[in-house]
Amino acid sequence: MADRAGPADATDGAHPRHRLDALLQRPVPFSICALLAAADEAEFAFVRDAVELSDSALSKQASALEAAGYVAVRKGFVGKYPRTWLSMTARGRAAFAAHLEALRAIAG
């Protein structure tokens, strides 16, 4: 039996699972992106609490999403206190939308 095309070679008619984003298949990055997709920007502490992660776990996941170009990280101050904000990039929004469409196609 011949090998099937991988995700990068998926063609029309291929199973929708080939269109799933490898990073977004993991529950934590998916949860972060789902939260950020609904907002322009969210404070680090809000995301941490909403997704139920430790600071270090969120930092690691945010770095991976940033490296993929899906999330932008902005640092600043509120008064004299340092703060970090996360937001989805246009690329991240497109990847998340495509991932959701592939999930809908699989479930449908």
CSV table of C-alpha atoms in Angstrom, one decimal:
chain,number,residue,atom,x,y,z
A,1,MET,CA,0.0,0.0,0.0
A,2,ALA,CA,1.4,3.4,-0.9
A,3,ASP,CA,2.2,6.0,1.7
A,4,ARG,CA,-0.3,8.8,2.1
A,5,ALA,CA,0.6,12.4,1.7
A,6,GLY,CA,1.6,14.2,4.9
A,7,PRO,CA,0.0,17.4,6.2
A,8,ALA,CA,2.1,19.7,4.0
A,9,ASP,CA,1.1,17.6,0.9
A,10,ALA,CA,-2.6,17.3,1.7
A,11,THR,CA,-4.8,17.7,-1.3
A,12,ASP,CA,-8.5,18.3,-1.9
A,13,GLY,CA,-10.4,15.3,-0.7
A,14,ALA,CA,-7.8,14.3,1.9
A,15,HIS,CA,-9.1,13.7,5.4
A,16,PRO,CA,-9.5,17.0,7.3
A,17,ARG,CA,-7.1,15.8,10.0
A,18,HIS,CA,-4.3,16.6,7.7
A,19,ARG,CA,-5.3,20.3,8.1
A,20,LEU,CA,-5.0,20.3,11.9
A,21,ASP,CA,-2.2,22.5,13.2
A,22,ALA,CA,0.4,20.5,15.1
A,23,LEU,CA,0.9,23.2,17.8
A,24,LEU,CA,-2.9,23.8,18.3
A,25,GLN,CA,-3.5,20.0,18.7
A,26,ARG,CA,-2.1,20.3,22.1
A,27,PRO,CA,-4.7,21.3,24.8
A,28,VAL,CA,-2.8,24.1,26.5
A,29,PRO,CA,-1.8,26.1,23.4
A,30,PHE,CA,-5.3,25.5,22.0
A,31,SER,CA,-6.9,26.8,25.2
A,32,ILE,CA,-4.7,29.9,25.2
A,33,CYS,CA,-5.5,30.7,21.6
A,34,ALA,CA,-9.2,30.1,22.2
A,35,LEU,CA,-9.1,32.6,25.0
A,36,LEU,CA,-7.1,35.2,23.0
A,37,ALA,CA,-9.2,34.8,19.9
A,38,ALA,CA,-12.1,36.4,21.8
A,39,ALA,CA,-10.1,39.5,22.8
A,40,ASP,CA,-7.8,42.1,21.4
A,41,GLU,CA,-5.4,41.6,24.2
A,42,ALA,CA,-5.3,39.9,27.6
A,43,GLU,CA,-3.1,40.4,30.7
A,44,PHE,CA,-0.8,37.5,31.5
A,45,ALA,CA,-2.3,37.0,34.9
A,46,PHE,CA,-5.8,36.8,33.4
A,47,VAL,CA,-4.8,34.2,30.9
A,48,ARG,CA,-2.9,32.2,33.5
A,49,ASP,CA,-5.9,32.1,35.8
A,50,ALA,CA,-8.4,31.4,33.1
A,51,VAL,CA,-6.4,28.5,31.6
A,52,GLU,CA,-5.3,27.3,35.0
A,53,LEU,CA,-1.6,27.3,34.5
A,54,SER,CA,1.4,28.3,36.6
A,55,ASP,CA,3.4,31.4,35.6
A,56,SER,CA,6.2,29.3,34.3
A,57,ALA,CA,3.9,27.0,32.3
A,58,LEU,CA,2.1,29.9,30.6
A,59,SER,CA,5.5,31.7,29.9
A,60,LYS,CA,6.8,28.5,28.2
A,61,GLN,CA,3.6,28.1,26.1
A,62,ALA,CA,3.4,31.8,25.3
A,63,SER,CA,7.0,31.6,24.1
A,64,ALA,CA,6.2,28.7,21.8
A,65,LEU,CA,3.2,30.4,20.4
A,66,GLU,CA,5.2,33.6,19.9
A,67,ALA,CA,7.9,31.6,18.1
A,68,ALA,CA,5.3,30.2,15.8
A,69,GLY,CA,4.1,33.8,15.1
A,70,TYR,CA,0.6,33.1,16.6
A,71,VAL,CA,0.9,35.3,19.7
A,72,ALA,CA,2.5,38.7,20.4
A,73,VAL,CA,3.8,39.4,23.8
A,74,ARG,CA,3.9,43.0,25.0
A,75,LYS,CA,5.6,44.1,28.2
A,76,GLY,CA,5.0,47.4,30.0
A,77,PHE,CA,4.1,48.9,33.4
A,78,VAL,CA,1.0,49.8,35.2
A,79,GLY,CA,2.2,52.4,37.6
A,80,LYS,CA,5.4,51.0,38.9
A,81,TYR,CA,4.4,47.4,38.4
A,82,PRO,CA,5.6,45.4,35.4
A,83,ARG,CA,2.9,43.7,33.4
A,84,THR,CA,2.8,41.4,30.4
A,85,TRP,CA,0.0,41.3,27.8
A,86,LEU,CA,-0.7,38.6,25.2
A,87,SER,CA,-2.6,39.0,21.9
A,88,MET,CA,-3.2,36.9,18.8
A,89,THR,CA,-1.5,37.9,15.6
A,90,ALA,CA,-3.2,37.9,12.3
A,91,ARG,CA,-1.3,34.7,11.5
A,92,GLY,CA,-2.4,33.2,14.8
A,93,ARG,CA,-6.0,34.1,14.1
A,94,ALA,CA,-5.9,32.5,10.7
A,95,ALA,CA,-4.2,29.4,12.0
A,96,PHE,CA,-6.8,29.1,14.8
A,97,ALA,CA,-9.7,29.6,12.4
A,98,ALA,CA,-8.3,26.9,10.0
A,99,HIS,CA,-7.7,24.5,12.9
A,100,LEU,CA,-11.3,25.0,14.1
A,101,GLU,CA,-12.6,24.5,10.5
A,102,ALA,CA,-10.7,21.2,10.3
A,103,LEU,CA,-12.1,20.1,13.6
A,104,ARG,CA,-15.6,20.9,12.4
A,105,ALA,CA,-15.0,19.0,9.2
A,106,ILE,CA,-13.9,16.0,11.2
A,107,ALA,CA,-16.9,16.2,13.6
A,108,GLY,CA,-19.3,16.9,10.8
